[in-house]
mmCIF file of C-alpha atoms in Angstrom:
data_model
loop_
_atom_site.group_PDB
_atom_site.id
_atom_site.type_symbol
_atom_site.label_atom_id
_atom_site.label_comp_id
_atom_site.label_asym_id
_atom_site.label_seq_id
_atom_site.Cartn_x
_atom_site.Cartn_y
_atom_site.Cartn_z
ATOM 1 C CA GLU Z 1 48.608 40.802 22.727
ATOM 2 C CA ALA Z 2 50.242 37.981 20.777
ATOM 3 C CA GLN Z 3 53.590 39.159 19.570
ATOM 4 C CA VAL Z 4 57.225 38.511 18.811
ATOM 5 C CA THR Z 5 59.616 41.037 20.277
ATOM 6 C CA GLN Z 6 63.205 41.718 19.325
ATOM 7 C CA ASN Z 7 65.868 43.803 20.978
ATOM 8 C CA PRO Z 8 67.583 45.967 20.114
ATOM 9 C CA ARG Z 9 65.767 47.399 17.108
ATOM 10 C CA TYR Z 10 68.853 49.192 15.878
ATOM 11 C CA LEU Z 11 72.488 48.378 16.547
ATOM 12 C CA ILE Z 12 75.753 49.781 15.260
ATOM 13 C CA THR Z 13 78.855 47.894 16.266
ATOM 14 C CA VAL Z 14 82.441 47.289 15.213
ATOM 15 C CA THR Z 15 84.037 44.264 13.645
ATOM 16 C CA GLY Z 16 84.775 41.501 16.118
ATOM 17 C CA LYS Z 17 82.724 42.757 19.053
ATOM 18 C CA LYS Z 18 80.402 39.998 20.200
ATOM 19 C CA LEU Z 19 76.710 40.824 20.253
ATOM 20 C CA THR Z 20 73.396 39.164 20.980
ATOM 21 C CA VAL Z 21 70.014 39.983 19.504
ATOM 22 C CA THR Z 22 67.190 38.762 21.692
ATOM 23 C CA CYS Z 23 63.895 37.333 20.480
ATOM 24 C CA SER Z 24 60.906 36.456 22.621
ATOM 25 C CA GLN Z 25 57.399 35.243 21.817
ATOM 26 C CA ASN Z 26 54.348 35.013 24.065
ATOM 27 C CA MET Z 27 52.280 32.541 22.025
ATOM 28 C CA ASN Z 28 53.766 29.317 23.389
ATOM 29 C CA HIS Z 29 55.017 28.461 19.916
ATOM 30 C CA GLU Z 30 57.353 25.515 19.523
ATOM 31 C CA TYR Z 31 58.953 26.610 16.277
ATOM 32 C CA MET Z 32 61.165 29.688 16.036
ATOM 33 C CA SER Z 33 63.550 30.898 13.394
ATOM 34 C CA TRP Z 34 65.851 33.721 12.377
ATOM 35 C CA TYR Z 35 66.002 35.357 8.952
ATOM 36 C CA ARG Z 36 68.149 38.033 7.445
ATOM 37 C CA GLN Z 37 66.833 40.394 4.805
ATOM 38 C CA ASP Z 38 69.124 41.965 2.227
ATOM 39 C CA PRO Z 39 68.162 44.144 -0.746
ATOM 40 C CA GLY Z 40 67.463 42.060 -3.818
ATOM 41 C CA LEU Z 41 67.819 38.794 -1.926
ATOM 42 C CA GLY Z 42 64.588 38.634 0.039
ATOM 43 C CA LEU Z 43 64.616 36.793 3.353
ATOM 44 C CA ARG Z 44 66.972 33.936 3.995
ATOM 45 C CA GLN Z 45 66.764 31.605 6.956
ATOM 46 C CA ILE Z 46 69.756 31.580 9.306
ATOM 47 C CA TYR Z 47 68.785 29.071 12.006
ATOM 48 C CA TYR Z 48 65.632 27.486 13.274
ATOM 49 C CA SER Z 49 64.493 25.650 16.375
ATOM 50 C CA MET Z 50 61.864 22.945 16.606
ATOM 51 C CA ASN Z 51 61.673 23.103 20.394
ATOM 52 C CA VAL Z 52 63.741 23.689 23.514
ATOM 53 C CA GLU Z 53 67.320 22.504 23.030
ATOM 54 C CA VAL Z 54 66.615 21.577 19.388
ATOM 55 C CA THR Z 55 68.205 23.861 16.813
ATOM 56 C CA ASP Z 56 69.422 23.430 13.242
ATOM 57 C CA LYS Z 57 71.045 25.379 10.451
ATOM 58 C CA GLY Z 58 69.080 27.195 7.808
ATOM 59 C CA ASP Z 59 70.376 28.442 4.481
ATOM 60 C CA VAL Z 60 72.958 30.982 5.714
ATOM 61 C CA PRO Z 61 74.219 29.929 9.171
ATOM 62 C CA GLU Z 62 77.902 30.919 8.829
ATOM 63 C CA GLY Z 63 78.988 33.399 11.479
ATOM 64 C CA TYR Z 64 75.926 32.944 13.680
ATOM 65 C CA LYS Z 65 74.991 30.925 16.731
ATOM 66 C CA VAL Z 66 71.683 30.384 18.466
ATOM 67 C CA SER Z 67 70.405 28.787 21.637
ATOM 68 C CA ARG Z 68 66.981 27.674 22.824
ATOM 69 C CA LYS Z 69 67.032 27.152 26.563
ATOM 70 C CA GLU Z 70 63.472 28.330 27.095
ATOM 71 C CA LYS Z 71 60.493 27.894 24.832
ATOM 72 C CA ARG Z 72 59.776 31.610 24.560
ATOM 73 C CA ASN Z 73 63.307 32.860 23.831
ATOM 74 C CA PHE Z 74 65.572 32.329 20.848
ATOM 75 C CA PRO Z 75 68.586 34.662 20.888
ATOM 76 C CA LEU Z 76 70.850 35.168 17.884
ATOM 77 C CA ILE Z 77 74.548 35.446 18.696
ATOM 78 C CA LEU Z 78 77.260 36.957 16.540
ATOM 79 C CA GLU Z 79 80.509 36.094 18.267
ATOM 80 C CA SER Z 80 82.763 38.011 15.869
ATOM 81 C CA PRO Z 81 80.639 40.217 13.643
ATOM 82 C CA SER Z 82 81.922 41.240 10.234
ATOM 83 C CA PRO Z 83 80.712 43.941 7.820
ATOM 84 C CA ASN Z 84 79.017 41.346 5.588
ATOM 85 C CA GLN Z 85 76.632 40.674 8.466
ATOM 86 C CA THR Z 86 75.241 44.168 8.156
ATOM 87 C CA SER Z 87 71.595 43.410 7.491
ATOM 88 C CA LEU Z 88 68.018 43.520 8.722
ATOM 89 C CA TYR Z 89 67.226 40.568 10.968
ATOM 90 C CA PHE Z 90 63.835 39.070 11.706
ATOM 91 C CA CYS Z 91 62.809 36.531 14.279
ATOM 92 C CA ALA Z 92 59.689 34.465 13.632
ATOM 93 C CA SER Z 93 57.638 31.903 15.501
ATOM 94 C CA SER Z 94 54.935 29.416 14.612
ATOM 95 C CA SER Z 95 52.856 26.651 16.126
ATOM 96 C CA SER Z 96 54.594 24.218 13.834
ATOM 97 C CA PRO Z 97 57.225 24.230 11.123
ATOM 98 C CA GLN Z 98 54.683 22.719 8.810
ATOM 99 C CA GLY Z 99 53.584 25.224 6.277
ATOM 100 C CA VAL Z 100 49.909 25.335 7.076
ATOM 101 C CA TYR Z 101 50.597 27.442 10.124
ATOM 102 C CA GLU Z 102 51.323 31.135 9.868
ATOM 103 C CA GLN Z 103 54.699 32.410 10.984
ATOM 104 C CA TYR Z 104 54.587 35.529 13.144
ATOM 105 C CA PHE Z 105 57.429 37.965 12.632
ATOM 106 C CA GLY Z 106 59.088 40.355 14.995
ATOM 107 C CA PRO Z 107 59.617 44.035 14.046
ATOM 108 C CA GLY Z 108 63.191 43.500 12.921
ATOM 109 C CA THR Z 109 66.669 44.479 14.094
ATOM 110 C CA ARG Z 110 68.774 46.636 11.828
ATOM 111 C CA LEU Z 111 72.430 45.793 12.397
ATOM 112 C CA THR Z 112 75.358 47.747 11.040
ATOM 113 C CA VAL Z 113 78.872 46.368 11.459
ATOM 114 C CA THR Z 114 81.689 48.811 10.704
ATOM 115 C CA ALA L 1 64.099 21.764 -2.962
ATOM 116 C CA GLN L 2 61.564 24.485 -3.261
ATOM 117 C CA SER L 3 61.979 27.942 -4.736
ATOM 118 C CA VAL L 4 60.000 31.071 -5.463
ATOM 119 C CA THR L 5 60.360 33.546 -8.304
ATOM 120 C CA GLN L 6 58.739 36.950 -8.147
ATOM 121 C CA LEU L 7 58.649 38.686 -11.500
ATOM 122 C CA GLY L 8 59.535 42.336 -11.213
ATOM 123 C CA SER L 9 61.475 43.797 -8.321
ATOM 124 C CA HIS L 10 59.441 46.999 -8.691
ATOM 125 C CA VAL L 11 55.861 47.409 -9.890
ATOM 126 C CA SER L 12 54.266 50.815 -10.337
ATOM 127 C CA VAL L 13 50.521 51.343 -10.718
ATOM 128 C CA SER L 14 48.223 54.334 -10.562
ATOM 129 C CA GLU L 15 45.874 54.796 -7.648
ATOM 130 C CA GLY L 16 42.615 53.018 -8.503
ATOM 131 C CA ALA L 17 44.238 50.690 -11.036
ATOM 132 C CA LEU L 18 44.532 46.918 -10.859
ATOM 133 C CA VAL L 19 47.416 45.533 -8.847
ATOM 134 C CA LEU L 20 49.023 42.327 -10.149
ATOM 135 C CA LEU L 21 52.108 40.897 -8.459
ATOM 136 C CA ARG L 22 53.442 37.717 -9.986
ATOM 137 C CA CYS L 23 54.752 34.674 -8.156
ATOM 138 C CA ASN L 24 55.847 31.330 -9.544
ATOM 139 C CA TYR L 25 57.032 28.467 -7.384
ATOM 140 C CA SER L 26 58.702 25.135 -7.698
ATOM 141 C CA SER L 27 58.132 22.381 -5.212
ATOM 142 C CA SER L 28 58.449 18.617 -5.289
ATOM 143 C CA VAL L 29 55.413 18.221 -3.066
ATOM 144 C CA PRO L 30 52.048 19.984 -2.955
ATOM 145 C CA PRO L 31 52.945 23.363 -1.545
ATOM 146 C CA TYR L 32 51.584 25.774 0.936
ATOM 147 C CA LEU L 33 51.847 29.296 -0.436
ATOM 148 C CA PHE L 34 51.846 32.633 1.287
ATOM 149 C CA TRP L 35 51.921 36.309 0.534
ATOM 150 C CA TYR L 36 53.402 38.611 3.136
ATOM 151 C CA VAL L 37 53.490 42.407 3.130
ATOM 152 C CA GLN L 38 56.154 44.590 4.699
ATOM 153 C CA TYR L 39 55.389 48.238 5.299
ATOM 154 C CA PRO L 40 58.323 50.614 5.769
ATOM 155 C CA ASN L 41 60.245 49.997 8.986
ATOM 156 C CA GLN L 42 57.967 47.174 10.012
ATOM 157 C CA GLY L 43 58.048 43.390 10.165
ATOM 158 C CA LEU L 44 56.221 41.043 7.833
ATOM 159 C CA GLN L 45 52.465 40.646 8.018
ATOM 160 C CA LEU L 46 50.544 37.765 6.487
ATOM 161 C CA LEU L 47 48.237 38.840 3.659
ATOM 162 C CA LEU L 48 46.863 35.443 2.720
ATOM 163 C CA LYS L 49 47.754 31.794 2.417
ATOM 164 C CA TYR L 50 46.886 28.775 0.296
ATOM 165 C CA THR L 51 46.772 25.443 2.087
ATOM 166 C CA SER L 52 45.110 23.123 -0.471
ATOM 167 C CA ALA L 53 41.548 24.230 0.124
ATOM 168 C CA ALA L 54 39.934 26.715 -2.295
ATOM 169 C CA THR L 55 42.227 27.767 -5.124
ATOM 170 C CA LEU L 56 41.058 31.375 -4.915
ATOM 171 C CA VAL L 57 42.185 32.791 -1.623
ATOM 172 C CA LYS L 58 40.970 36.065 -0.172
ATOM 173 C CA GLY L 59 43.163 37.994 2.211
ATOM 174 C CA ILE L 60 43.212 41.221 4.117
ATOM 175 C CA ASN L 61 42.987 44.722 2.659
ATOM 176 C CA GLY L 62 41.110 43.544 -0.448
ATOM 177 C CA PHE L 63 43.883 41.329 -1.803
ATOM 178 C CA GLU L 64 43.344 37.895 -3.259
ATOM 179 C CA ALA L 65 45.452 35.259 -4.981
ATOM 180 C CA GLU L 66 44.705 32.293 -7.188
ATOM 181 C CA PHE L 67 46.609 29.020 -7.015
ATOM 182 C CA LYS L 68 47.125 27.555 -10.491
ATOM 183 C CA LYS L 69 48.834 24.207 -10.301
ATOM 184 C CA SER L 70 49.211 23.853 -14.073
ATOM 185 C CA GLU L 71 51.088 27.148 -14.210
ATOM 186 C CA THR L 72 52.825 26.742 -10.810
ATOM 187 C CA SER L 73 51.692 30.255 -10.050
ATOM 188 C CA PHE L 74 50.195 32.140 -7.140
ATOM 189 C CA HIS L 75 49.733 35.702 -8.372
ATOM 190 C CA LEU L 76 48.462 38.399 -6.027
ATOM 191 C CA THR L 77 45.800 40.844 -7.205
ATOM 192 C CA LYS L 78 43.753 43.753 -5.958
ATOM 193 C CA PRO L 79 41.102 45.389 -8.161
ATOM 194 C CA SER L 80 41.786 48.972 -7.121
ATOM 195 C CA ALA L 81 45.080 50.196 -5.708
ATOM 196 C CA HIS L 82 45.179 52.548 -2.768
ATOM 197 C CA MET L 83 48.049 54.749 -1.689
ATOM 198 C CA SER L 84 48.283 52.757 1.533
ATOM 199 C CA ASP L 85 49.147 49.620 -0.477
ATOM 200 C CA ALA L 86 52.645 50.945 -1.161
ATOM 201 C CA ALA L 87 54.938 48.372 0.450
ATOM 202 C CA GLU L 88 57.214 45.398 -0.194
ATOM 203 C CA TYR L 89 55.436 42.144 -0.985
ATOM 204 C CA PHE L 90 56.918 38.705 -0.544
ATOM 205 C CA CYS L 91 55.684 35.417 -1.894
ATOM 206 C CA ALA L 92 56.735 32.334 0.085
ATOM 207 C CA VAL L 93 56.399 28.587 -0.197
ATOM 208 C CA SER L 94 56.523 25.885 2.419
ATOM 209 C CA GLY L 95 56.383 22.133 2.319
ATOM 210 C CA PRO L 96 53.537 20.282 4.013
ATOM 211 C CA GLY L 97 55.699 18.549 6.551
ATOM 212 C CA GLY L 98 58.482 16.083 7.057
ATOM 213 C CA GLY L 99 60.860 18.417 8.763
ATOM 214 C CA ALA L 100 61.317 22.069 9.438
ATOM 215 C CA ASP L 101 61.271 23.331 5.904
ATOM 216 C CA GLY L 102 60.251 26.696 7.123
ATOM 217 C CA LEU L 103 59.477 29.297 4.510
ATOM 218 C CA THR L 104 61.361 29.905 1.280
ATOM 219 C CA PHE L 105 60.857 33.499 0.205
ATOM 220 C CA GLY L 106 60.986 35.201 -3.127
ATOM 221 C CA LYS L 107 63.175 38.271 -3.464
ATOM 222 C CA GLY L 108 60.259 40.622 -3.048
ATOM 223 C CA THR L 109 58.367 43.123 -5.175
ATOM 224 C CA HIS L 110 58.252 46.771 -4.235
ATOM 225 C CA LEU L 111 54.809 48.141 -5.063
ATOM 226 C CA ILE L 112 54.705 51.839 -5.934
ATOM 227 C CA ILE L 113 51.392 53.645 -6.123
ATOM 228 C CA GLN L 114 51.275 56.721 -8.342
ATOM 229 C CA PRO L 115 48.744 59.411 -7.378
#
């Protein structure tokens, strides 16, 4: 089954404790991205990756890091989480960044930083 | 830069009534337009997309949307609402190329179905 998986689905952590949210896709997609969803703000792009070892900032990259060492994986790293990073996070992948192709979304990771 | 405006953060309709969710976009190039649906505690699922073919686009679950360039709109409709349609709906726009524009989302419309 074609899918995007994220782990963990739920995470509660404390300020400053480094964490990683994993994202993996099995569709051989080149393009992957991370979004955060906040009430009243919709989804905003954090980082994206055009291919292995190629990443770039989205609209809200502050406080986040990413890496793309393998085509299928695109982990999101919060090196020193803060309460304003409490949010619902989605990973997505697509055949191409160009809009004609559908983006497939993971199930989401709900992060709470206390 | 591209942007999306969804009119109404919450829309309430009676079961069996017409569903109309409004979306207006701005884009400097001919856009690709999408509607996604998010059911509670789930990720986003594509409902339909416009990619410069037919202006009336049919999607899943009986939804359709019409691209109107003169009005820069891409409103989502369904003739008869069902209780299972209760969800969050997002309109999104993407450029046709020239870099990883990705998707720019509207803020979402929560659809409430009254029995």
